[in-house]
Amino acid sequence: MDKLIIIDGNSIANRAFYALPLLSNSSGLHTNAVYGFTTMLLKLIEEEKPTHFLVAFDAGKITFRHKEYTEYKGGRAKTPTELSEQFPLIKELLTAFKITQFELSGYEADDIIGTLTKVADEKGKKVLLVSGDKDMLQLASDHVTVAITRKGITEVELYNPQEIKDKYGLTPAQIIDLKGLMGDTSDNIPGIPGVGEKTALKMLHEFGSVEEVLANTASLKGKMKEKVEEHAKDAIMSKELATIFREVPMETEWNSYRYDGFDGQALSGMFRKLEFKSLLEKMDFGPGAVAEDQVVESLEAVAVTETNVGDLVGKLSDSAAIHVEAVGENPHQAAPVGVVWFVDDGAENKSYYVPISLLKSEAGEPLRTWLSDASKKKQLFDLHRARLVLAWQGITLAGVDFDALLASYLLDPTESNLSLSGLTYKYGLPGVKTDEEVFGKGAKFRLPELTALSDHLGRKGMAVARIVPVLREELEKSGMQSLFYELEQPLAGVLAEMELQGILVDAEGLKALGVELVKQLDTIMASIYKLAGVEFNINSPKQLGEILFEKLGLPAWKKTKTGYSTDAEVLERLAPYNEIVGQILHYRQLAKLQSTYVEGLLKEVRPETGKVHTYYRQTIAATGRLSSQFPNLQNIPIRLEEGRKIRKVFVPSEPGWYILAADYSQIELRVLAHISQDEKLKEAFLQNMDVHTKTAMDVFGVEESAVDSNLRRQAKAVNFGIVYGISGYGLSQNLDISRKDAEQFIEQYFAVFQGVRKYMDDIVKDARRDGFVTTMLQRRRYLPEITASNFNLRSFAERTAMNTPIQGTAADIIKLAMVQMAERLKQDGLKSRMLLQVHDELVFEVPEHELETMRRLVPEVMASALPLDVPLSADVDYGLTWYDAK
DNA sequence: AGACTCACG
DNA sequence: ACGTACGTGAGTCTG
């Protein structure tokens, strides 16, 4: 039995576009509508098994309906470019699916569909019509079922004449009368003002059609009678507009719409281009499809044993791609699996997997020597991690000439899938299975048997060898060679050294702090329960919300997705109403200290050494900053005294040594002054003034003596806002003032700092033109959403365009300082060690006799890391703990 | 797994 | 009119 599926192309594309988040592939191409369309097609093909298929599109803007009514579809918002750019992709997709598509100038998709369903009715063929538009219900018949999308896209509601009768009490033909009476705002069809669905249905149940309603206005009453009579013409016209034209001159030969399956090769190619990874994985494209599309390279994966280790040793040369595998997120604790060497000797691809036990045994000695020989050039993926994993096994890794991870990060620091599997895929290279595919995840994680393991790891080694030349070239094209070779790659080594050194924690002191906190928490908890009159989980925002806003009846003014907001901003406003609120704030503060900074930190202390070894991640932050994990040592409390005490437990690892810390003063505003070349801002720094005071004087037009702490605070917030990519709303929130006042501040700021204004304008323009912004050292960040039609997305991209060059350049500078500092320590034979970086601060441990040297050297290196048109300056201090080095 | 909250620059 | 400040990581609760 034949079955024809007809899709209302524009309608479904629209539905998909608005139902799904704005997905895009790595080159910034938006794909959500295509994706939605694809899933719908796949579902229909699988569930309905059509023998015939057609997708109809609207063509051009003017149809015969406009001749009758020039305002037809007037006032409709322009299709966003994010959607319109997807139509060619959808058409390409349909070609790959081998589904007939049709559009005809002067007609809408509706009319094409109406014509073909008429043919189906005449021939008695079954049709499933899919649309998001209820107008289509007029086409329902014994042969034609109409599927209207519900929420989302793959869920539909089916209508045949009986169901339309049940739901509306109308025949399909009367759907047109319904629209004639009530109109349709989306198509700008007027109908009769004041008549909505309810009234229209009532009238139709009584009179049957628009014409009959108009002929019987006598039986209507009052205002309604007037309106109907007055707009009789509109109703007739609206009915005509809503009537689908069923005589489009088009192919009506049934079998020209035959559907006999997709072109697997074309479709898999399409999915790859669009990066529909989940679909690629789960779909069967038929024999040959993937093989044609994806490069496959043969590989002889050797699992090395004591017997054949000589083969590998014989092949070691001055350069090789290697891969170091270890299990576990934290490289300081990961369980090493082994090391792979990939050898491409022209004739064949061979990989050698050396299990860690073999590598550490006597037989592994020549391999270890090769790894630690700086003259042997290694290419690998994730130098930093590899170096740490091997270091904890007592094996040194030196002579790295290319880290594919670091390079891929620089090429696109927002890439979310920085894995060998994802990257080979992205660059169209021979594939690597994902670790999850091979190892499983969660409780099911386990290493496969030796052959599969050595093949998987061998392919990683091969992938490194293949991707390195591609990445080298890309780096060159983007002008990021020196950033890569002279800064980021050397920094990876510096970071590994810092982390391996670790920082000593006074665990006993920390425990004592914890005991004190628990005591206080107990007291506050009891007090909170008493004030609430009931015991509950204070840590649960849900329970807390119920207590505050329902039981105690405090005013709730801010909501989250799931209920009442109980964050600090809300609680601070509620504090005057009830004593309990202040107690809860205090509880939260201490509970945070206890769980994150006492218990959390203690869990990370290595019992053997008493130290914590954080893991700085170099490929996470989109701006080029570092991030810190296991534990995060970049967010140790400082703002409030109670929390700041945590810093007392970070101490030197050798007796008689000191902790020395140096932080840049206003580095971001200095960078802004340099990049923008704003005269006023430069002047502030050249004269070594307090920049917030200076801003207050200029923005508020007062003398220095008139700048009190409040004015300075406001000016400081303005400066922060400027760095973040200013918006009136954001500043108003921060300062708790009206948006109007905030906008006034910004206006005044820009009137004074005109160079800054010009920078902000220019950088947004540059980002629109280039699609990316850069830091002083040519670090890039792509901003595809800078051209979005969605206000929020676009605004976010604009603020990012303003902020990233500033935050990113500051990151460049401190990274330079770190590399230079590490070099100086070595060169000058100093014993002092660099331990931590906190974005604008470096922390060292220093023997007493080097204190004076370091107090001079560290700020000097930091200040001169990258010469700007304003001076950079770093403040330095030292003490027996991190707390005291303030 | 995601939401919420909060610590830092 | 739209509704957010920029960049992170960790602990806890909840469905």
Short mmCIF file of N, CA and C in Angstrom, two decimals, chain A residues 469-611:
data_model
loop_
_atom_site.label_atom_id
_atom_site.label_comp_id
_atom_site.label_asym_id
_atom_site.label_seq_id
_atom_site.Cartn_x
_atom_site.Cartn_y
_atom_site.Cartn_z
N PRO A 469 51.57 18.05 11.69
CA PRO A 469 51.87 18.97 10.57
C PRO A 469 50.69 19.89 10.24
N VAL A 470 49.49 19.37 10.37
CA VAL A 470 48.30 20.19 10.09
C VAL A 470 48.24 21.36 11.07
N LEU A 471 48.46 21.05 12.35
CA LEU A 471 48.38 22.09 13.37
C LEU A 471 49.51 23.10 13.23
N ARG A 472 50.69 22.62 12.90
CA ARG A 472 51.82 23.53 12.69
C ARG A 472 51.46 24.58 11.65
N GLU A 473 50.87 24.11 10.56
CA GLU A 473 50.54 25.02 9.48
C GLU A 473 49.44 26.00 9.90
N GLU A 474 48.45 25.48 10.62
CA GLU A 474 47.36 26.34 11.07
C GLU A 474 47.87 27.44 12.00
N LEU A 475 48.80 27.06 12.87
CA LEU A 475 49.37 28.05 13.79
C LEU A 475 50.07 29.16 13.01
N GLU A 476 50.77 28.74 11.98
CA GLU A 476 51.50 29.71 11.17
C GLU A 476 50.52 30.65 10.47
N LYS A 477 49.47 30.07 9.91
CA LYS A 477 48.47 30.87 9.21
C LYS A 477 47.85 31.92 10.12
N SER A 478 47.66 31.55 11.39
CA SER A 478 47.00 32.48 12.31
C SER A 478 47.99 33.37 13.03
N GLY A 479 49.27 33.24 12.71
CA GLY A 479 50.26 34.10 13.36
C GLY A 479 50.47 33.81 14.83
N MET A 480 50.30 32.54 15.20
CA MET A 480 50.43 32.22 16.62
C MET A 480 51.67 31.36 16.90
N GLN A 481 52.61 31.37 15.96
CA GLN A 481 53.80 30.54 16.18
C GLN A 481 54.56 30.91 17.43
N SER A 482 54.86 32.22 17.58
CA SER A 482 55.70 32.55 18.74
C SER A 482 54.92 32.39 20.03
N LEU A 483 53.61 32.68 19.98
CA LEU A 483 52.79 32.44 21.17
C LEU A 483 52.91 30.97 21.58
N PHE A 484 52.89 30.10 20.59
CA PHE A 484 52.94 28.66 20.87
C PHE A 484 54.33 28.20 21.29
N TYR A 485 55.32 28.46 20.43
CA TYR A 485 56.66 27.89 20.68
C TYR A 485 57.41 28.61 21.80
N GLU A 486 57.16 29.91 21.93
CA GLU A 486 57.97 30.66 22.89
C GLU A 486 57.27 30.88 24.23
N LEU A 487 55.94 30.79 24.21
CA LEU A 487 55.25 31.02 25.48
C LEU A 487 54.52 29.78 26.00
N GLU A 488 53.48 29.34 25.29
CA GLU A 488 52.62 28.31 25.87
C GLU A 488 53.35 26.98 26.09
N GLN A 489 54.12 26.55 25.10
CA GLN A 489 54.76 25.24 25.26
C GLN A 489 55.82 25.25 26.37
N PRO A 490 56.68 26.28 26.40
CA PRO A 490 57.60 26.34 27.55
C PRO A 490 56.85 26.44 28.89
N LEU A 491 55.74 27.18 28.88
CA LEU A 491 54.99 27.35 30.13
C LEU A 491 54.50 26.00 30.67
N ALA A 492 54.10 25.12 29.76
CA ALA A 492 53.60 23.81 30.20
C ALA A 492 54.64 23.13 31.11
N GLY A 493 55.91 23.25 30.75
CA GLY A 493 56.96 22.67 31.57
C GLY A 493 57.10 23.37 32.90
N VAL A 494 56.98 24.70 32.87
CA VAL A 494 57.09 25.48 34.10
C VAL A 494 55.96 25.10 35.07
N LEU A 495 54.76 24.97 34.51
CA LEU A 495 53.61 24.61 35.35
C LEU A 495 53.82 23.24 35.98
N ALA A 496 54.28 22.29 35.17
CA ALA A 496 54.49 20.94 35.70
C ALA A 496 55.48 20.98 36.87
N GLU A 497 56.54 21.77 36.73
CA GLU A 497 57.51 21.88 37.83
C GLU A 497 56.88 22.45 39.10
N MET A 498 56.09 23.52 38.91
CA MET A 498 55.44 24.15 40.07
C MET A 498 54.54 23.15 40.79
N GLU A 499 53.75 22.43 39.99
CA GLU A 499 52.80 21.49 40.58
C GLU A 499 53.50 20.34 41.28
N LEU A 500 54.56 19.84 40.66
CA LEU A 500 55.28 18.71 41.26
C LEU A 500 55.92 19.15 42.58
N GLN A 501 56.37 20.40 42.61
CA GLN A 501 56.90 20.95 43.85
C GLN A 501 55.81 20.97 44.91
N GLY A 502 54.62 21.46 44.54
CA GLY A 502 53.50 21.51 45.48
C GLY A 502 53.71 22.55 46.55
N ILE A 503 52.70 22.75 47.38
CA ILE A 503 52.83 23.69 48.49
C ILE A 503 52.44 22.99 49.78
N LEU A 504 53.23 23.22 50.80
CA LEU A 504 53.02 22.54 52.09
C LEU A 504 51.81 23.13 52.81
N VAL A 505 50.99 22.22 53.34
CA VAL A 505 49.82 22.65 54.10
C VAL A 505 49.98 22.21 55.56
N ASP A 506 49.73 23.12 56.45
CA ASP A 506 49.76 22.80 57.88
C ASP A 506 48.45 22.11 58.23
N ALA A 507 48.45 20.78 58.05
CA ALA A 507 47.21 20.02 58.19
C ALA A 507 46.65 20.12 59.62
N GLU A 508 47.54 20.14 60.59
CA GLU A 508 47.07 20.24 61.98
C GLU A 508 46.37 21.57 62.21
N GLY A 509 46.98 22.62 61.68
CA GLY A 509 46.36 23.94 61.81
C GLY A 509 45.00 23.98 61.13
N LEU A 510 44.92 23.31 59.98
CA LEU A 510 43.67 23.28 59.23
C LEU A 510 42.60 22.53 60.00
N LYS A 511 43.00 21.41 60.61
CA LYS A 511 42.05 20.62 61.40
C LYS A 511 41.55 21.44 62.57
N ALA A 512 42.47 22.18 63.20
CA ALA A 512 42.08 23.00 64.35
C ALA A 512 41.06 24.06 63.91
N LEU A 513 41.31 24.64 62.75
CA LEU A 513 40.37 25.62 62.20
C LEU A 513 39.00 24.97 61.99
N GLY A 514 39.05 23.71 61.50
CA GLY A 514 37.82 22.97 61.25
C GLY A 514 37.04 22.74 62.54
N VAL A 515 37.74 22.37 63.59
CA VAL A 515 37.08 22.13 64.88
C VAL A 515 36.37 23.40 65.35
N GLU A 516 37.07 24.51 65.21
CA GLU A 516 36.51 25.80 65.61
C GLU A 516 35.24 26.11 64.78
N LEU A 517 35.33 25.82 63.48
CA LEU A 517 34.19 26.08 62.61
C LEU A 517 33.00 25.21 62.97
N VAL A 518 33.26 23.94 63.23
CA VAL A 518 32.17 23.03 63.57
C VAL A 518 31.45 23.50 64.83
N LYS A 519 32.23 23.96 65.79
CA LYS A 519 31.66 24.49 67.04
C LYS A 519 30.69 25.64 66.72
N GLN A 520 31.21 26.59 65.97
CA GLN A 520 30.39 27.75 65.63
C GLN A 520 29.16 27.36 64.83
N LEU A 521 29.36 26.42 63.88
CA LEU A 521 28.24 25.98 63.05
C LEU A 521 27.14 25.37 63.90
N ASP A 522 27.54 24.56 64.89
CA ASP A 522 26.56 23.93 65.78
C ASP A 522 25.72 24.97 66.48
N THR A 523 26.38 26.00 66.99
CA THR A 523 25.67 27.04 67.71
C THR A 523 24.68 27.75 66.79
N ILE A 524 25.18 28.14 65.59
CA ILE A 524 24.31 28.87 64.68
C ILE A 524 23.14 28.00 64.23
N MET A 525 23.43 26.74 64.00
CA MET A 525 22.39 25.83 63.54
C MET A 525 21.26 25.76 64.56
N ALA A 526 21.65 25.60 65.82
CA ALA A 526 20.65 25.52 66.88
C ALA A 526 19.81 26.78 66.92
N SER A 527 20.48 27.91 66.76
CA SER A 527 19.79 29.19 66.80
C SER A 527 18.81 29.32 65.62
N ILE A 528 19.24 28.85 64.46
CA ILE A 528 18.37 28.93 63.28
C ILE A 528 17.14 28.04 63.47
N TYR A 529 17.36 26.83 63.98
CA TYR A 529 16.22 25.93 64.21
C TYR A 529 15.23 26.55 65.18
N LYS A 530 15.77 27.20 66.19
CA LYS A 530 14.91 27.81 67.20
C LYS A 530 14.08 28.93 66.58
N LEU A 531 14.75 29.78 65.82
CA LEU A 531 14.04 30.89 65.19
C LEU A 531 13.02 30.40 64.17
N ALA A 532 13.34 29.28 63.49
CA ALA A 532 12.42 28.76 62.49
C ALA A 532 11.29 27.97 63.14
N GLY A 533 11.56 27.48 64.35
CA GLY A 533 10.56 26.67 65.04
C GLY A 533 10.53 25.24 64.54
N VAL A 534 11.49 24.89 63.69
CA VAL A 534 11.51 23.55 63.14
C VAL A 534 12.93 23.24 62.67
N GLU A 535 13.29 21.96 62.69
CA GLU A 535 14.60 21.58 62.17
C GLU A 535 14.48 21.27 60.69
N PHE A 536 15.43 21.75 59.92
CA PHE A 536 15.41 21.47 58.48
C PHE A 536 16.84 21.50 57.97
N ASN A 537 17.00 21.15 56.68
CA ASN A 537 18.34 21.15 56.09
C ASN A 537 18.65 22.55 55.54
N ILE A 538 19.49 23.26 56.26
CA ILE A 538 19.80 24.64 55.86
C ILE A 538 20.53 24.66 54.52
N ASN A 539 21.20 23.54 54.22
CA ASN A 539 21.93 23.48 52.96
C ASN A 539 21.02 23.29 51.75
N SER A 540 19.77 22.99 51.98
CA SER A 540 18.87 22.77 50.87
C SER A 540 18.13 24.06 50.54
N PRO A 541 18.43 24.66 49.37
CA PRO A 541 17.76 25.91 49.01
C PRO A 541 16.24 25.73 48.96
N LYS A 542 15.82 24.53 48.63
CA LYS A 542 14.39 24.28 48.53
C LYS A 542 13.73 24.38 49.92
N GLN A 543 14.31 23.64 50.89
CA GLN A 543 13.75 23.67 52.24
C GLN A 543 13.89 25.06 52.85
N LEU A 544 15.03 25.68 52.59
CA LEU A 544 15.26 27.01 53.15
C LEU A 544 14.23 28.01 52.61
N GLY A 545 13.96 27.90 51.31
CA GLY A 545 12.97 28.77 50.67
C GLY A 545 11.60 28.60 51.31
N GLU A 546 11.24 27.34 51.56
CA GLU A 546 9.93 27.09 52.16
C GLU A 546 9.84 27.72 53.54
N ILE A 547 10.90 27.58 54.32
CA ILE A 547 10.90 28.17 55.67
C ILE A 547 10.77 29.69 55.59
N LEU A 548 11.63 30.32 54.76
CA LEU A 548 11.68 31.78 54.74
C LEU A 548 10.42 32.39 54.14
N PHE A 549 9.99 31.84 53.00
CA PHE A 549 8.96 32.54 52.24
C PHE A 549 7.56 32.02 52.50
N GLU A 550 7.45 30.79 53.02
CA GLU A 550 6.11 30.27 53.31
C GLU A 550 5.85 30.29 54.80
N LYS A 551 6.71 29.59 55.56
CA LYS A 551 6.47 29.52 57.00
C LYS A 551 6.59 30.90 57.65
N LEU A 552 7.69 31.62 57.32
CA LEU A 552 7.91 32.92 57.97
C LEU A 552 7.32 34.08 57.17
N GLY A 553 6.88 33.81 55.97
CA GLY A 553 6.18 34.82 55.18
C GLY A 553 7.02 36.00 54.75
N LEU A 554 8.33 35.82 54.61
CA LEU A 554 9.17 36.92 54.14
C LEU A 554 8.90 37.17 52.65
N PRO A 555 9.10 38.40 52.19
CA PRO A 555 8.80 38.70 50.78
C PRO A 555 9.80 38.05 49.83
N ALA A 556 9.27 37.32 48.86
CA ALA A 556 10.11 36.68 47.85
C ALA A 556 10.08 37.54 46.60
N TRP A 557 11.25 37.94 46.11
CA TRP A 557 11.24 38.84 44.94
C TRP A 557 12.07 38.30 43.79
N LYS A 558 12.81 37.26 44.05
CA LYS A 558 13.66 36.73 42.99
C LYS A 558 13.44 35.23 42.91
N LYS A 559 13.34 34.75 41.71
CA LYS A 559 13.08 33.32 41.54
C LYS A 559 14.18 32.67 40.72
N THR A 560 14.34 31.37 40.90
CA THR A 560 15.23 30.59 40.03
C THR A 560 14.33 29.68 39.21
N LYS A 561 14.95 28.90 38.34
CA LYS A 561 14.19 27.97 37.50
C LYS A 561 13.30 27.05 38.32
N THR A 562 13.81 26.69 39.49
CA THR A 562 13.12 25.65 40.25
C THR A 562 12.35 26.17 41.47
N GLY A 563 12.48 27.44 41.77
CA GLY A 563 11.75 27.92 42.96
C GLY A 563 12.25 29.28 43.42
N TYR A 564 12.20 29.48 44.73
CA TYR A 564 12.67 30.75 45.28
C TYR A 564 14.19 30.82 45.23
N SER A 565 14.71 32.02 44.96
CA SER A 565 16.14 32.21 45.09
C SER A 565 16.46 32.53 46.54
N THR A 566 17.53 31.94 47.03
CA THR A 566 17.94 32.23 48.42
C THR A 566 19.41 32.64 48.44
N ASP A 567 19.87 33.25 47.34
CA ASP A 567 21.29 33.59 47.32
C ASP A 567 21.59 34.80 48.22
N ALA A 568 22.88 35.13 48.34
CA ALA A 568 23.29 36.15 49.31
C ALA A 568 22.62 37.49 49.04
N GLU A 569 22.41 37.80 47.75
CA GLU A 569 21.78 39.07 47.42
C GLU A 569 20.37 39.15 48.01
N VAL A 570 19.62 38.06 47.88
CA VAL A 570 18.26 38.00 48.42
C VAL A 570 18.31 38.10 49.94
N LEU A 571 19.18 37.28 50.55
CA LEU A 571 19.23 37.23 52.01
C LEU A 571 19.63 38.58 52.61
N GLU A 572 20.57 39.26 51.95
CA GLU A 572 20.99 40.54 52.50
C GLU A 572 19.83 41.54 52.55
N ARG A 573 18.96 41.47 51.56
CA ARG A 573 17.81 42.38 51.58
C ARG A 573 16.78 41.98 52.62
N LEU A 574 16.75 40.68 52.94
CA LEU A 574 15.76 40.21 53.90
C LEU A 574 16.22 40.37 55.34
N ALA A 575 17.51 40.63 55.50
CA ALA A 575 18.08 40.66 56.85
C ALA A 575 17.31 41.54 57.83
N PRO A 576 16.86 42.72 57.43
CA PRO A 576 16.15 43.57 58.39
C PRO A 576 14.83 42.98 58.90
N TYR A 577 14.24 42.05 58.13
CA TYR A 577 12.92 41.53 58.50
C TYR A 577 12.97 40.55 59.65
N ASN A 578 14.02 39.72 59.67
CA ASN A 578 14.02 38.64 60.64
C ASN A 578 15.45 38.27 60.98
N GLU A 579 15.67 38.10 62.24
CA GLU A 579 16.99 37.77 62.75
C GLU A 579 17.58 36.51 62.11
N ILE A 580 16.68 35.60 61.71
CA ILE A 580 17.14 34.31 61.18
C ILE A 580 17.99 34.48 59.93
N VAL A 581 17.68 35.54 59.16
CA VAL A 581 18.34 35.71 57.86
C VAL A 581 19.85 35.94 58.04
N GLY A 582 20.18 36.81 58.98
CA GLY A 582 21.60 37.07 59.25
C GLY A 582 22.31 35.80 59.71
N GLN A 583 21.60 35.02 60.49
CA GLN A 583 22.18 33.76 60.98
C GLN A 583 22.45 32.81 59.82
N ILE A 584 21.50 32.80 58.87
CA ILE A 584 21.66 31.91 57.72
C ILE A 584 22.85 32.35 56.88
N LEU A 585 22.99 33.67 56.69
CA LEU A 585 24.14 34.17 55.95
C LEU A 585 25.45 33.75 56.62
N HIS A 586 25.48 33.90 57.92
CA HIS A 586 26.68 33.52 58.66
C HIS A 586 26.93 32.02 58.55
N TYR A 587 25.84 31.25 58.64
CA TYR A 587 25.96 29.79 58.53
C TYR A 587 26.55 29.42 57.17
N ARG A 588 25.99 30.05 56.14
CA ARG A 588 26.47 29.75 54.77
C ARG A 588 27.95 30.04 54.66
N GLN A 589 28.36 31.18 55.19
CA GLN A 589 29.76 31.59 55.09
C GLN A 589 30.68 30.55 55.75
N LEU A 590 30.30 30.15 56.96
CA LEU A 590 31.15 29.20 57.68
C LEU A 590 31.07 27.80 57.09
N ALA A 591 29.88 27.42 56.60
CA ALA A 591 29.72 26.09 56.02
C ALA A 591 30.58 25.97 54.77
N LYS A 592 30.65 27.04 54.01
CA LYS A 592 31.48 27.05 52.80
C LYS A 592 32.95 26.82 53.19
N LEU A 593 33.38 27.56 54.21
CA LEU A 593 34.77 27.43 54.67
C LEU A 593 35.05 26.00 55.12
N GLN A 594 34.10 25.46 55.90
CA GLN A 594 34.30 24.13 56.44
C GLN A 594 34.33 23.07 55.33
N SER A 595 33.33 23.08 54.44
CA SER A 595 33.26 21.97 53.49
C SER A 595 34.29 22.12 52.37
N THR A 596 34.40 23.31 51.81
CA THR A 596 35.31 23.45 50.67
C THR A 596 36.76 23.62 51.10
N TYR A 597 36.98 24.47 52.09
CA TYR A 597 38.36 24.84 52.37
C TYR A 597 39.01 24.08 53.52
N VAL A 598 38.22 23.52 54.41
CA VAL A 598 38.85 22.69 55.43
C VAL A 598 38.79 21.22 54.99
N GLU A 599 37.57 20.69 54.89
CA GLU A 599 37.46 19.27 54.51
C GLU A 599 37.99 19.02 53.10
N GLY A 600 37.57 19.89 52.17
CA GLY A 600 37.98 19.71 50.77
C GLY A 600 39.49 19.74 50.62
N LEU A 601 40.10 20.70 51.26
CA LEU A 601 41.55 20.84 51.14
C LEU A 601 42.28 19.67 51.81
N LEU A 602 41.78 19.27 52.97
CA LEU A 602 42.42 18.15 53.68
C LEU A 602 42.42 16.88 52.83
N LYS A 603 41.34 16.69 52.06
CA LYS A 603 41.27 15.50 51.20
C LYS A 603 42.35 15.52 50.13
N GLU A 604 42.82 16.71 49.78
CA GLU A 604 43.81 16.80 48.71
C GLU A 604 45.26 16.78 49.22
N VAL A 605 45.43 16.81 50.52
CA VAL A 605 46.79 16.80 51.07
C VAL A 605 47.37 15.39 50.94
N ARG A 606 48.56 15.28 50.33
CA ARG A 606 49.22 13.99 50.20
C ARG A 606 49.81 13.59 51.53
N PRO A 607 49.37 12.46 52.08
CA PRO A 607 49.85 12.07 53.41
C PRO A 607 51.38 11.91 53.46
N GLU A 608 52.00 11.45 52.38
CA GLU A 608 53.46 11.22 52.41
C GLU A 608 54.24 12.51 52.59
N THR A 609 53.74 13.60 51.96
CA THR A 609 54.53 14.83 51.92
C THR A 609 53.88 15.97 52.69
N GLY A 610 52.57 15.86 52.95
CA GLY A 610 51.87 16.96 53.60
C GLY A 610 51.60 18.12 52.65
N LYS A 611 51.81 17.87 51.35
CA LYS A 611 51.63 18.97 50.38
C LYS A 611 50.37 18.78 49.54
#
